[in-house]
N, CA, C and O atoms as a Maestro MAE file, in Angstrom:
{
 s_m_m2io_version
 :::
 2.0.0
}

f_m_ct {
 s_m_title
 :::
 protein
 m_atom[312] {
  # First column is atom index #
  i_m_mmod_type
  r_m_x_coord
  r_m_y_coord
  r_m_z_coord
  i_m_residue_number
  s_m_chain_name
  s_m_pdb_residue_name
  s_m_pdb_atom_name
  i_m_atomic_number
  :::
  1 25 48.166 112.533 101.045 1 A "MET " " N  " 7
  2 3 47.678 111.979 99.796 1 A "MET " " CA " 6
  3 2 48.450 110.691 99.494 1 A "MET " " C  " 6
  4 15 49.670 110.641 99.649 1 A "MET " " O  " 8
  5 25 47.749 109.680 99.075 2 A "LYS " " N  " 7
  6 3 48.347 108.386 98.800 2 A "LYS " " CA " 6
  7 2 49.095 108.416 97.458 2 A "LYS " " C  " 6
  8 15 48.573 108.917 96.463 2 A "LYS " " O  " 8
  9 25 50.312 107.878 97.441 3 A "SER " " N  " 7
  10 3 51.119 107.848 96.217 3 A "SER " " CA " 6
  11 2 50.622 106.752 95.284 3 A "SER " " C  " 6
  12 15 50.369 105.630 95.723 3 A "SER " " O  " 8
  13 25 50.482 107.067 94.005 4 A "LEU " " N  " 7
  14 3 50.024 106.085 93.020 4 A "LEU " " CA " 6
  15 2 51.176 105.272 92.445 4 A "LEU " " C  " 6
  16 15 50.968 104.135 92.019 4 A "LEU " " O  " 8
  17 25 52.375 105.822 92.423 5 A "MET " " N  " 7
  18 3 53.539 105.136 91.870 5 A "MET " " CA " 6
  19 2 54.711 105.254 92.828 5 A "MET " " C  " 6
  20 15 54.711 106.095 93.727 5 A "MET " " O  " 8
  21 25 55.696 104.417 92.630 6 A "GLN " " N  " 7
  22 3 56.925 104.523 93.401 6 A "GLN " " CA " 6
  23 2 57.608 105.841 93.043 6 A "GLN " " C  " 6
  24 15 57.403 106.367 91.950 6 A "GLN " " O  " 8
  25 25 58.403 106.367 93.939 7 A "LEU " " N  " 7
  26 3 59.058 107.649 93.701 7 A "LEU " " CA " 6
  27 2 60.029 107.609 92.523 7 A "LEU " " C  " 6
  28 15 60.216 108.623 91.850 7 A "LEU " " O  " 8
  29 25 60.651 106.458 92.261 8 A "ASP " " N  " 7
  30 3 61.627 106.393 91.173 8 A "ASP " " CA " 6
  31 2 61.005 106.001 89.838 8 A "ASP " " C  " 6
  32 15 61.701 106.007 88.823 8 A "ASP " " O  " 8
  33 25 59.709 105.659 89.805 9 A "ASP " " N  " 7
  34 3 59.033 105.366 88.548 9 A "ASP " " CA " 6
  35 2 58.793 106.675 87.804 9 A "ASP " " C  " 6
  36 15 58.408 107.676 88.408 9 A "ASP " " O  " 8
  37 25 59.022 106.666 86.490 10 A "MET " " N  " 7
  38 3 58.912 107.911 85.747 10 A "MET " " CA " 6
  39 2 58.443 107.641 84.324 10 A "MET " " C  " 6
  40 15 59.039 106.831 83.613 10 A "MET " " O  " 8
  41 25 57.380 108.315 83.911 11 A "LEU " " N  " 7
  42 3 56.935 108.300 82.526 11 A "LEU " " CA " 6
  43 2 57.375 109.622 81.930 11 A "LEU " " C  " 6
  44 15 57.019 110.683 82.443 11 A "LEU " " O  " 8
  45 25 58.147 109.572 80.849 12 A "GLU " " N  " 7
  46 3 58.763 110.781 80.320 12 A "GLU " " CA " 6
  47 2 58.611 110.851 78.808 12 A "GLU " " C  " 6
  48 15 58.876 109.880 78.100 12 A "GLU " " O  " 8
  49 25 58.178 112.019 78.321 13 A "TRP " " N  " 7
  50 3 58.197 112.283 76.891 13 A "TRP " " CA " 6
  51 2 59.528 112.955 76.612 13 A "TRP " " C  " 6
  52 15 59.724 114.115 76.974 13 A "TRP " " O  " 8
  53 25 60.453 112.235 75.968 14 A "ILE " " N  " 7
  54 3 61.793 112.760 75.734 14 A "ILE " " CA " 6
  55 2 61.737 113.821 74.646 14 A "ILE " " C  " 6
  56 15 62.244 114.930 74.817 14 A "ILE " " O  " 8
  57 25 61.137 113.480 73.563 15 A "GLN " " N  " 7
  58 3 60.769 114.414 72.506 15 A "GLN " " CA " 6
  59 2 59.320 114.076 72.238 15 A "GLN " " C  " 6
  60 15 58.789 113.141 72.838 15 A "GLN " " O  " 8
  61 25 58.664 114.808 71.357 16 A "PHE " " N  " 7
  62 3 57.252 114.510 71.145 16 A "PHE " " CA " 6
  63 2 57.048 113.084 70.656 16 A "PHE " " C  " 6
  64 15 56.045 112.463 71.007 16 A "PHE " " O  " 8
  65 25 57.960 112.546 69.860 17 A "GLN " " N  " 7
  66 3 57.790 111.212 69.292 17 A "GLN " " CA " 6
  67 2 58.472 110.111 70.106 17 A "GLN " " C  " 6
  68 15 58.417 108.951 69.700 17 A "GLN " " O  " 8
  69 25 59.100 110.417 71.215 18 A "GLN " " N  " 7
  70 3 59.748 109.396 72.034 18 A "GLN " " CA " 6
  71 2 59.122 109.369 73.429 18 A "GLN " " C  " 6
  72 15 58.953 110.405 74.072 18 A "GLN " " O  " 8
  73 25 58.785 108.165 73.877 19 A "ILE " " N  " 7
  74 3 58.168 107.992 75.193 19 A "ILE " " CA " 6
  75 2 58.954 106.931 75.945 19 A "ILE " " C  " 6
  76 15 59.168 105.830 75.438 19 A "ILE " " O  " 8
  77 25 59.380 107.264 77.146 20 A "ARG " " N  " 7
  78 3 60.175 106.331 77.949 20 A "ARG " " CA " 6
  79 2 59.501 106.130 79.304 20 A "ARG " " C  " 6
  80 15 58.993 107.073 79.911 20 A "ARG " " O  " 8
  81 25 59.511 104.877 79.760 21 A "TRP " " N  " 7
  82 3 59.038 104.535 81.099 21 A "TRP " " CA " 6
  83 2 60.174 103.847 81.830 21 A "TRP " " C  " 6
  84 15 60.763 102.893 81.321 21 A "TRP " " O  " 8
  85 25 60.480 104.329 83.020 22 A "ASN " " N  " 7
  86 3 61.460 103.691 83.901 22 A "ASN " " CA " 6
  87 2 60.693 103.154 85.098 22 A "ASN " " C  " 6
  88 15 60.248 103.923 85.950 22 A "ASN " " O  " 8
  89 25 60.538 101.847 85.164 23 A "GLY " " N  " 7
  90 3 59.798 101.221 86.246 23 A "GLY " " CA " 6
  91 2 59.186 99.917 85.766 23 A "GLY " " C  " 6
  92 15 59.364 99.531 84.611 23 A "GLY " " O  " 8
  93 25 58.478 99.251 86.634 24 A "THR " " N  " 7
  94 3 57.874 97.967 86.276 24 A "THR " " CA " 6
  95 2 56.548 98.183 85.548 24 A "THR " " C  " 6
  96 15 55.885 99.205 85.728 24 A "THR " " O  " 8
  97 25 56.174 97.211 84.728 25 A "TYR " " N  " 7
  98 3 54.956 97.284 83.925 25 A "TYR " " CA " 6
  99 2 54.665 95.902 83.357 25 A "TYR " " C  " 6
  100 15 55.525 95.023 83.407 25 A "TYR " " O  " 8
  101 25 53.471 95.696 82.818 26 A "ASP " " N  " 7
  102 3 53.078 94.456 82.143 26 A "ASP " " CA " 6
  103 2 52.587 94.811 80.746 26 A "ASP " " C  " 6
  104 15 51.678 95.628 80.598 26 A "ASP " " O  " 8
  105 25 53.179 94.206 79.723 27 A "VAL " " N  " 7
  106 3 52.801 94.485 78.336 27 A "VAL " " CA " 6
  107 2 51.527 93.733 77.979 27 A "VAL " " C  " 6
  108 15 51.364 92.565 78.335 27 A "VAL " " O  " 8
  109 25 50.613 94.418 77.264 28 A "HIS " " N  " 7
  110 3 49.389 93.786 76.768 28 A "HIS " " CA " 6
  111 2 49.425 93.617 75.256 28 A "HIS " " C  " 6
  112 15 49.020 92.578 74.734 28 A "HIS " " O  " 8
  113 25 49.912 94.641 74.549 29 A "GLU " " N  " 7
  114 3 49.913 94.582 73.085 29 A "GLU " " CA " 6
  115 2 51.045 95.442 72.530 29 A "GLU " " C  " 6
  116 15 51.286 96.557 72.993 29 A "GLU " " O  " 8
  117 25 51.733 94.895 71.524 30 A "VAL " " N  " 7
  118 3 52.768 95.645 70.817 30 A "VAL " " CA " 6
  119 2 52.603 95.372 69.331 30 A "VAL " " C  " 6
  120 15 52.617 94.221 68.895 30 A "VAL " " O  " 8
  121 25 52.444 96.453 68.550 31 A "SER " " N  " 7
  122 3 52.375 96.319 67.092 31 A "SER " " CA " 6
  123 2 52.961 97.587 66.476 31 A "SER " " C  " 6
  124 15 53.481 98.442 67.192 31 A "SER " " O  " 8
  125 25 52.879 97.709 65.170 32 A "ALA " " N  " 7
  126 3 53.390 98.896 64.481 32 A "ALA " " CA " 6
  127 2 52.492 100.117 64.711 32 A "ALA " " C  " 6
  128 15 52.869 101.236 64.364 32 A "ALA " " O  " 8
  129 25 51.293 99.904 65.300 33 A "THR " " N  " 7
  130 3 50.363 101.023 65.520 33 A "THR " " CA " 6
  131 2 49.887 101.174 66.963 33 A "THR " " C  " 6
  132 15 49.347 102.221 67.319 33 A "THR " " O  " 8
  133 25 50.076 100.146 67.807 34 A "ILE " " N  " 7
  134 3 49.568 100.192 69.189 34 A "ILE " " CA " 6
  135 2 50.606 99.628 70.164 34 A "ILE " " C  " 6
  136 15 51.240 98.606 69.901 34 A "ILE " " O  " 8
  137 25 50.761 100.323 71.294 35 A "PHE " " N  " 7
  138 3 51.512 99.793 72.432 35 A "PHE " " CA " 6
  139 2 50.605 99.953 73.634 35 A "PHE " " C  " 6
  140 15 50.116 101.050 73.905 35 A "PHE " " O  " 8
  141 25 50.376 98.865 74.358 36 A "SER " " N  " 7
  142 3 49.497 98.899 75.520 36 A "SER " " CA " 6
  143 2 50.148 98.135 76.662 36 A "SER " " C  " 6
  144 15 50.673 97.038 76.473 36 A "SER " " O  " 8
  145 25 50.108 98.735 77.862 37 A "CYS " " N  " 7
  146 3 50.680 98.075 79.034 37 A "CYS " " CA " 6
  147 2 49.962 98.546 80.293 37 A "CYS " " C  " 6
  148 15 49.256 99.555 80.283 37 A "CYS " " O  " 8
  149 25 50.156 97.798 81.377 38 A "SER " " N  " 7
  150 3 49.652 98.184 82.693 38 A "SER " " CA " 6
  151 2 50.810 98.679 83.527 38 A "SER " " C  " 6
  152 15 51.877 98.067 83.579 38 A "SER " " O  " 8
  153 25 50.573 99.814 84.184 39 A "ILE " " N  " 7
  154 3 51.560 100.397 85.097 39 A "ILE " " CA " 6
  155 2 50.830 100.624 86.411 39 A "ILE " " C  " 6
  156 15 50.047 101.564 86.547 39 A "ILE " " O  " 8
  157 25 51.095 99.758 87.371 40 A "GLY " " N  " 7
  158 3 50.389 99.871 88.644 40 A "GLY " " CA " 6
  159 2 48.890 99.720 88.451 40 A "GLY " " C  " 6
  160 15 48.431 98.716 87.908 40 A "GLY " " O  " 8
  161 25 48.124 100.713 88.891 41 A "LYS " " N  " 7
  162 3 46.662 100.678 88.793 41 A "LYS " " CA " 6
  163 2 46.146 101.252 87.475 41 A "LYS " " C  " 6
  164 15 44.938 101.413 87.301 41 A "LYS " " O  " 8
  165 25 47.051 101.561 86.546 42 A "PHE " " N  " 7
  166 3 46.656 102.232 85.316 42 A "PHE " " CA " 6
  167 2 47.028 101.424 84.075 42 A "PHE " " C  " 6
  168 15 47.947 100.605 84.098 42 A "PHE " " O  " 8
  169 25 46.293 101.675 82.993 43 A "ARG " " N  " 7
  170 3 46.593 101.085 81.691 43 A "ARG " " CA " 6
  171 2 46.970 102.225 80.748 43 A "ARG " " C  " 6
  172 15 46.228 103.196 80.601 43 A "ARG " " O  " 8
  173 25 48.131 102.093 80.114 44 A "LEU " " N  " 7
  174 3 48.639 103.070 79.163 44 A "LEU " " CA " 6
  175 2 48.494 102.489 77.767 44 A "LEU " " C  " 6
  176 15 48.966 101.384 77.501 44 A "LEU " " O  " 8
  177 25 47.840 103.232 76.866 45 A "THR " " N  " 7
  178 3 47.698 102.814 75.477 45 A "THR " " CA " 6
  179 2 48.157 103.959 74.588 45 A "THR " " C  " 6
  180 15 47.680 105.087 74.710 45 A "THR " " O  " 8
  181 25 49.085 103.656 73.697 46 A "ILE " " N  " 7
  182 3 49.595 104.635 72.748 46 A "ILE " " CA " 6
  183 2 49.245 104.133 71.356 46 A "ILE " " C  " 6
  184 15 49.597 103.013 70.987 46 A "ILE " " O  " 8
  185 25 48.550 104.965 70.582 47 A "GLU " " N  " 7
  186 3 48.176 104.622 69.217 47 A "GLU " " CA " 6
  187 2 48.807 105.622 68.269 47 A "GLU " " C  " 6
  188 15 48.780 106.829 68.510 47 A "GLU " " O  " 8
  189 25 49.380 105.104 67.178 48 A "GLY " " N  " 7
  190 3 49.993 105.993 66.206 48 A "GLY " " CA " 6
  191 2 50.508 105.221 65.010 48 A "GLY " " C  " 6
  192 15 50.248 104.027 64.860 48 A "GLY " " O  " 8
  193 25 51.238 105.918 64.168 49 A "GLU " " N  " 7
  194 3 51.829 105.300 62.985 49 A "GLU " " CA " 6
  195 2 53.334 105.185 63.178 49 A "GLU " " C  " 6
  196 15 53.969 106.060 63.766 49 A "GLU " " O  " 8
  197 25 53.889 104.093 62.675 50 A "GLY " " N  " 7
  198 3 55.336 103.907 62.743 50 A "GLY " " CA " 6
  199 2 55.853 103.722 64.151 50 A "GLY " " C  " 6
  200 15 56.908 104.257 64.492 50 A "GLY " " O  " 8
  201 25 55.133 102.972 64.983 51 A "LEU " " N  " 7
  202 3 55.561 102.732 66.353 51 A "LEU " " CA " 6
  203 2 56.712 101.731 66.352 51 A "LEU " " C  " 6
  204 15 56.586 100.626 65.825 51 A "LEU " " O  " 8
  205 25 57.817 102.125 66.937 52 A "LEU " " N  " 7
  206 3 59.022 101.296 66.979 52 A "LEU " " CA " 6
  207 2 59.503 101.198 68.420 52 A "LEU " " C  " 6
  208 15 59.679 102.216 69.089 52 A "LEU " " O  " 8
  209 25 59.715 99.985 68.895 53 A "VAL " " N  " 7
  210 3 60.229 99.771 70.250 53 A "VAL " " CA " 6
  211 2 61.748 99.847 70.196 53 A "VAL " " C  " 6
  212 15 62.385 99.009 69.557 53 A "VAL " " O  " 8
  213 25 62.336 100.840 70.857 54 A "GLN " " N  " 7
  214 3 63.795 100.974 70.912 54 A "GLN " " CA " 6
  215 2 64.375 99.972 71.916 54 A "GLN " " C  " 6
  216 15 65.371 99.307 71.631 54 A "GLN " " O  " 8
  217 25 63.753 99.872 73.079 55 A "TYR " " N  " 7
  218 3 64.098 98.808 74.020 55 A "TYR " " CA " 6
  219 2 62.893 98.489 74.882 55 A "TYR " " C  " 6
  220 15 62.043 99.342 75.138 55 A "TYR " " O  " 8
  221 25 62.840 97.232 75.327 56 A "LEU " " N  " 7
  222 3 61.732 96.711 76.114 56 A "LEU " " CA " 6
  223 2 62.345 95.736 77.113 56 A "LEU " " C  " 6
  224 15 62.636 94.593 76.761 56 A "LEU " " O  " 8
  225 25 62.544 96.174 78.357 57 A "THR " " N  " 7
  226 3 63.150 95.327 79.384 57 A "THR " " CA " 6
  227 2 62.199 95.254 80.576 57 A "THR " " C  " 6
  228 15 61.159 95.912 80.592 57 A "THR " " O  " 8
  229 25 62.560 94.454 81.563 58 A "THR " " N  " 7
  230 3 61.734 94.342 82.767 58 A "THR " " CA " 6
  231 2 61.766 95.625 83.590 58 A "THR " " C  " 6
  232 15 60.927 95.807 84.472 58 A "THR " " O  " 8
  233 25 62.711 96.513 83.322 59 A "GLU " " N  " 7
  234 3 62.856 97.742 84.099 59 A "GLU " " CA " 6
  235 2 62.403 98.992 83.358 59 A "GLU " " C  " 6
  236 15 62.543 100.100 83.874 59 A "GLU " " O  " 8
  237 25 61.862 98.827 82.152 60 A "GLY " " N  " 7
  238 3 61.384 100.001 81.430 60 A "GLY " " CA " 6
  239 2 61.346 99.788 79.926 60 A "GLY " " C  " 6
  240 15 61.709 98.725 79.423 60 A "GLY " " O  " 8
  241 25 60.895 100.829 79.211 61 A "PHE " " N  " 7
  242 3 60.842 100.764 77.759 61 A "PHE " " CA " 6
  243 2 61.085 102.145 77.164 61 A "PHE " " C  " 6
  244 15 60.930 103.169 77.829 61 A "PHE " " O  " 8
  245 25 61.466 102.142 75.900 62 A "LEU " " N  " 7
  246 3 61.604 103.363 75.116 62 A "LEU " " CA " 6
  247 2 60.921 103.121 73.783 62 A "LEU " " C  " 6
  248 15 61.268 102.188 73.058 62 A "LEU " " O  " 8
  249 25 59.947 103.963 73.463 63 A "LEU " " N  " 7
  250 3 59.199 103.860 72.218 63 A "LEU " " CA " 6
  251 2 59.485 105.072 71.352 63 A "LEU " " C  " 6
  252 15 59.707 106.173 71.856 63 A "LEU " " O  " 8
  253 25 59.477 104.859 70.052 64 A "GLU " " N  " 7
  254 3 59.551 105.954 69.106 64 A "GLU " " CA " 6
  255 2 58.338 105.837 68.196 64 A "GLU " " C  " 6
  256 15 58.060 104.764 67.662 64 A "GLU " " O  " 8
  257 25 57.619 106.932 68.019 65 A "VAL " " N  " 7
  258 3 56.394 106.922 67.225 65 A "VAL " " CA " 6
  259 2 56.498 108.026 66.178 65 A "VAL " " C  " 6
  260 15 56.722 109.191 66.508 65 A "VAL " " O  " 8
  261 25 56.331 107.646 64.906 66 A "LYS " " N  " 7
  262 3 56.410 108.638 63.830 66 A "LYS " " CA " 6
  263 2 55.300 109.677 63.971 66 A "LYS " " C  " 6
  264 15 55.563 110.879 63.931 66 A "LYS " " O  " 8
  265 25 54.057 109.216 64.138 67 A "THR " " N  " 7
  266 3 52.907 110.108 64.311 67 A "THR " " CA " 6
  267 2 52.032 109.562 65.432 67 A "THR " " C  " 6
  268 15 51.519 108.448 65.326 67 A "THR " " O  " 8
  269 25 51.853 110.333 66.510 68 A "ILE " " N  " 7
  270 3 51.014 109.910 67.628 68 A "ILE " " CA " 6
  271 2 49.579 110.352 67.352 68 A "ILE " " C  " 6
  272 15 49.321 111.530 67.103 68 A "ILE " " O  " 8
  273 25 48.646 109.398 67.399 69 A "HIS " " N  " 7
  274 3 47.229 109.707 67.229 69 A "HIS " " CA " 6
  275 2 46.541 109.886 68.576 69 A "HIS " " C  " 6
  276 15 45.708 110.777 68.745 69 A "HIS " " O  " 8
  277 25 46.898 109.029 69.538 70 A "GLN " " N  " 7
  278 3 46.199 109.083 70.826 70 A "GLN " " CA " 6
  279 2 47.055 108.459 71.911 70 A "GLN " " C  " 6
  280 15 47.727 107.452 71.689 70 A "GLN " " O  " 8
  281 25 47.023 109.068 73.086 71 A "ILE " " N  " 7
  282 3 47.633 108.494 74.286 71 A "ILE " " CA " 6
  283 2 46.533 108.439 75.345 71 A "ILE " " C  " 6
  284 15 45.944 109.466 75.683 71 A "ILE " " O  " 8
  285 25 46.258 107.248 75.867 72 A "LYS " " N  " 7
  286 3 45.231 107.075 76.907 72 A "LYS " " CA " 6
  287 2 45.876 106.516 78.164 72 A "LYS " " C  " 6
  288 15 46.671 105.578 78.103 72 A "LYS " " O  " 8
  289 25 45.532 107.094 79.290 73 A "ILE " " N  " 7
  290 3 45.914 106.567 80.595 73 A "ILE " " CA " 6
  291 2 44.607 106.374 81.358 73 A "ILE " " C  " 6
  292 15 43.938 107.344 81.716 73 A "ILE " " O  " 8
  293 25 44.250 105.118 81.604 74 A "GLU " " N  " 7
  294 3 42.981 104.796 82.244 74 A "GLU " " CA " 6
  295 2 43.225 104.034 83.527 74 A "GLU " " C  " 6
  296 15 44.144 103.219 83.606 74 A "GLU " " O  " 8
  297 25 42.417 104.290 84.523 75 A "LYS " " N  " 7
  298 3 42.487 103.521 85.767 75 A "LYS " " CA " 6
  299 2 41.888 102.146 85.491 75 A "LYS " " C  " 6
  300 15 40.776 102.032 84.974 75 A "LYS " " O  " 8
  301 25 42.635 101.112 85.839 76 A "ARG " " N  " 7
  302 3 42.160 99.731 85.619 76 A "ARG " " CA " 6
  303 2 41.061 99.395 86.614 76 A "ARG " " C  " 6
  304 15 41.083 99.837 87.763 76 A "ARG " " O  " 8
  305 25 40.107 98.608 86.154 77 A "VAL " " N  " 7
  306 3 39.010 98.156 87.000 77 A "VAL " " CA " 6
  307 2 39.393 96.797 87.557 77 A "VAL " " C  " 6
  308 15 39.799 95.912 86.804 77 A "VAL " " O  " 8
  309 25 39.269 96.621 88.863 78 A "ALA " " N  " 7
  310 3 39.652 95.357 89.504 78 A "ALA " " CA " 6
  311 2 38.703 94.249 89.206 78 A "ALA " " C  " 6
  312 15 38.896 93.127 89.676 78 A "ALA " " O  " 8
  :::
 }
 m_bond[311] {
  # First column is bond index #
  i_m_from
  i_m_to
  i_m_order
  :::
  1 1 2 1
  2 2 3 1
  3 3 4 2
  4 3 5 1
  5 5 6 1
  6 6 7 1
  7 7 8 2
  8 7 9 1
  9 9 10 1
  10 10 11 1
  11 11 12 2
  12 11 13 1
  13 13 14 1
  14 14 15 1
  15 15 16 2
  16 15 17 1
  17 17 18 1
  18 18 19 1
  19 19 20 2
  20 19 21 1
  21 21 22 1
  22 22 23 1
  23 23 24 2
  24 23 25 1
  25 25 26 1
  26 26 27 1
  27 27 28 2
  28 27 29 1
  29 29 30 1
  30 30 31 1
  31 31 32 2
  32 31 33 1
  33 33 34 1
  34 34 35 1
  35 35 36 2
  36 35 37 1
  37 37 38 1
  38 38 39 1
  39 39 40 2
  40 39 41 1
  41 41 42 1
  42 42 43 1
  43 43 44 2
  44 43 45 1
  45 45 46 1
  46 46 47 1
  47 47 48 2
  48 47 49 1
  49 49 50 1
  50 50 51 1
  51 51 52 2
  52 51 53 1
  53 53 54 1
  54 54 55 1
  55 55 56 2
  56 55 57 1
  57 57 58 1
  58 58 59 1
  59 59 60 2
  60 59 61 1
  61 61 62 1
  62 62 63 1
  63 63 64 2
  64 63 65 1
  65 65 66 1
  66 66 67 1
  67 67 68 2
  68 67 69 1
  69 69 70 1
  70 70 71 1
  71 71 72 2
  72 71 73 1
  73 73 74 1
  74 74 75 1
  75 75 76 2
  76 75 77 1
  77 77 78 1
  78 78 79 1
  79 79 80 2
  80 79 81 1
  81 81 82 1
  82 82 83 1
  83 83 84 2
  84 83 85 1
  85 85 86 1
  86 86 87 1
  87 87 88 2
  88 87 89 1
  89 89 90 1
  90 90 91 1
  91 91 92 2
  92 91 93 1
  93 93 94 1
  94 94 95 1
  95 95 96 2
  96 95 97 1
  97 97 98 1
  98 98 99 1
  99 99 100 2
  100 99 101 1
  101 101 102 1
  102 102 103 1
  103 103 104 2
  104 103 105 1
  105 105 106 1
  106 106 107 1
  107 107 108 2
  108 107 109 1
  109 109 110 1
  110 110 111 1
  111 111 112 2
  112 111 113 1
  113 113 114 1
  114 114 115 1
  115 115 116 2
  116 115 117 1
  117 117 118 1
  118 118 119 1
  119 119 120 2
  120 119 121 1
  121 121 122 1
  122 122 123 1
  123 123 124 2
  124 123 125 1
  125 125 126 1
  126 126 127 1
  127 127 128 2
  128 127 129 1
  129 129 130 1
  130 130 131 1
  131 131 132 2
  132 131 133 1
  133 133 134 1
  134 134 135 1
  135 135 136 2
  136 135 137 1
  137 137 138 1
  138 138 139 1
  139 139 140 2
  140 139 141 1
  141 141 142 1
  142 142 143 1
  143 143 144 2
  144 143 145 1
  145 145 146 1
  146 146 147 1
  147 147 148 2
  148 147 149 1
  149 149 150 1
  150 150 151 1
  151 151 152 2
  152 151 153 1
  153 153 154 1
  154 154 155 1
  155 155 156 2
  156 155 157 1
  157 157 158 1
  158 158 159 1
  159 159 160 2
  160 159 161 1
  161 161 162 1
  162 162 163 1
  163 163 164 2
  164 163 165 1
  165 165 166 1
  166 166 167 1
  167 167 168 2
  168 167 169 1
  169 169 170 1
  170 170 171 1
  171 171 172 2
  172 171 173 1
  173 173 174 1
  174 174 175 1
  175 175 176 2
  176 175 177 1
  177 177 178 1
  178 178 179 1
  179 179 180 2
  180 179 181 1
  181 181 182 1
  182 182 183 1
  183 183 184 2
  184 183 185 1
  185 185 186 1
  186 186 187 1
  187 187 188 2
  188 187 189 1
  189 189 190 1
  190 190 191 1
  191 191 192 2
  192 191 193 1
  193 193 194 1
  194 194 195 1
  195 195 196 2
  196 195 197 1
  197 197 198 1
  198 198 199 1
  199 199 200 2
  200 199 201 1
  201 201 202 1
  202 202 203 1
  203 203 204 2
  204 203 205 1
  205 205 206 1
  206 206 207 1
  207 207 208 2
  208 207 209 1
  209 209 210 1
  210 210 211 1
  211 211 212 2
  212 211 213 1
  213 213 214 1
  214 214 215 1
  215 215 216 2
  216 215 217 1
  217 217 218 1
  218 218 219 1
  219 219 220 2
  220 219 221 1
  221 221 222 1
  222 222 223 1
  223 223 224 2
  224 223 225 1
  225 225 226 1
  226 226 227 1
  227 227 228 2
  228 227 229 1
  229 229 230 1
  230 230 231 1
  231 231 232 2
  232 231 233 1
  233 233 234 1
  234 234 235 1
  235 235 236 2
  236 235 237 1
  237 237 238 1
  238 238 239 1
  239 239 240 2
  240 239 241 1
  241 241 242 1
  242 242 243 1
  243 243 244 2
  244 243 245 1
  245 245 246 1
  246 246 247 1
  247 247 248 2
  248 247 249 1
  249 249 250 1
  250 250 251 1
  251 251 252 2
  252 251 253 1
  253 253 254 1
  254 254 255 1
  255 255 256 2
  256 255 257 1
  257 257 258 1
  258 258 259 1
  259 259 260 2
  260 259 261 1
  261 261 262 1
  262 262 263 1
  263 263 264 2
  264 263 265 1
  265 265 266 1
  266 266 267 1
  267 267 268 2
  268 267 269 1
  269 269 270 1
  270 270 271 1
  271 271 272 2
  272 271 273 1
  273 273 274 1
  274 274 275 1
  275 275 276 2
  276 275 277 1
  277 277 278 1
  278 278 279 1
  279 279 280 2
  280 279 281 1
  281 281 282 1
  282 282 283 1
  283 283 284 2
  284 283 285 1
  285 285 286 1
  286 286 287 1
  287 287 288 2
  288 287 289 1
  289 289 290 1
  290 290 291 1
  291 291 292 2
  292 291 293 1
  293 293 294 1
  294 294 295 1
  295 295 296 2
  296 295 297 1
  297 297 298 1
  298 298 299 1
  299 299 300 2
  300 299 301 1
  301 301 302 1
  302 302 303 1
  303 303 304 2
  304 303 305 1
  305 305 306 1
  306 306 307 1
  307 307 308 2
  308 307 309 1
  309 309 310 1
  310 310 311 1
  311 311 312 2
  :::
 }
}
């Protein structure tokens, strides 16, 4: 089976309101209610209230969300 991500890339829910990604990505949108980025062949969109970026570096991010409404992971169309 073909690997979709590098072995050391990791998307982790630390607590229900904290989401961390360790790996490369491209940011599309950041606001108090939406965070959207591309991770490899996928697009991750998190919608909620009170979205706060704890850190945002080239090697990963940590988000804190007061109330999560929706998390979408979609395969990007080429």
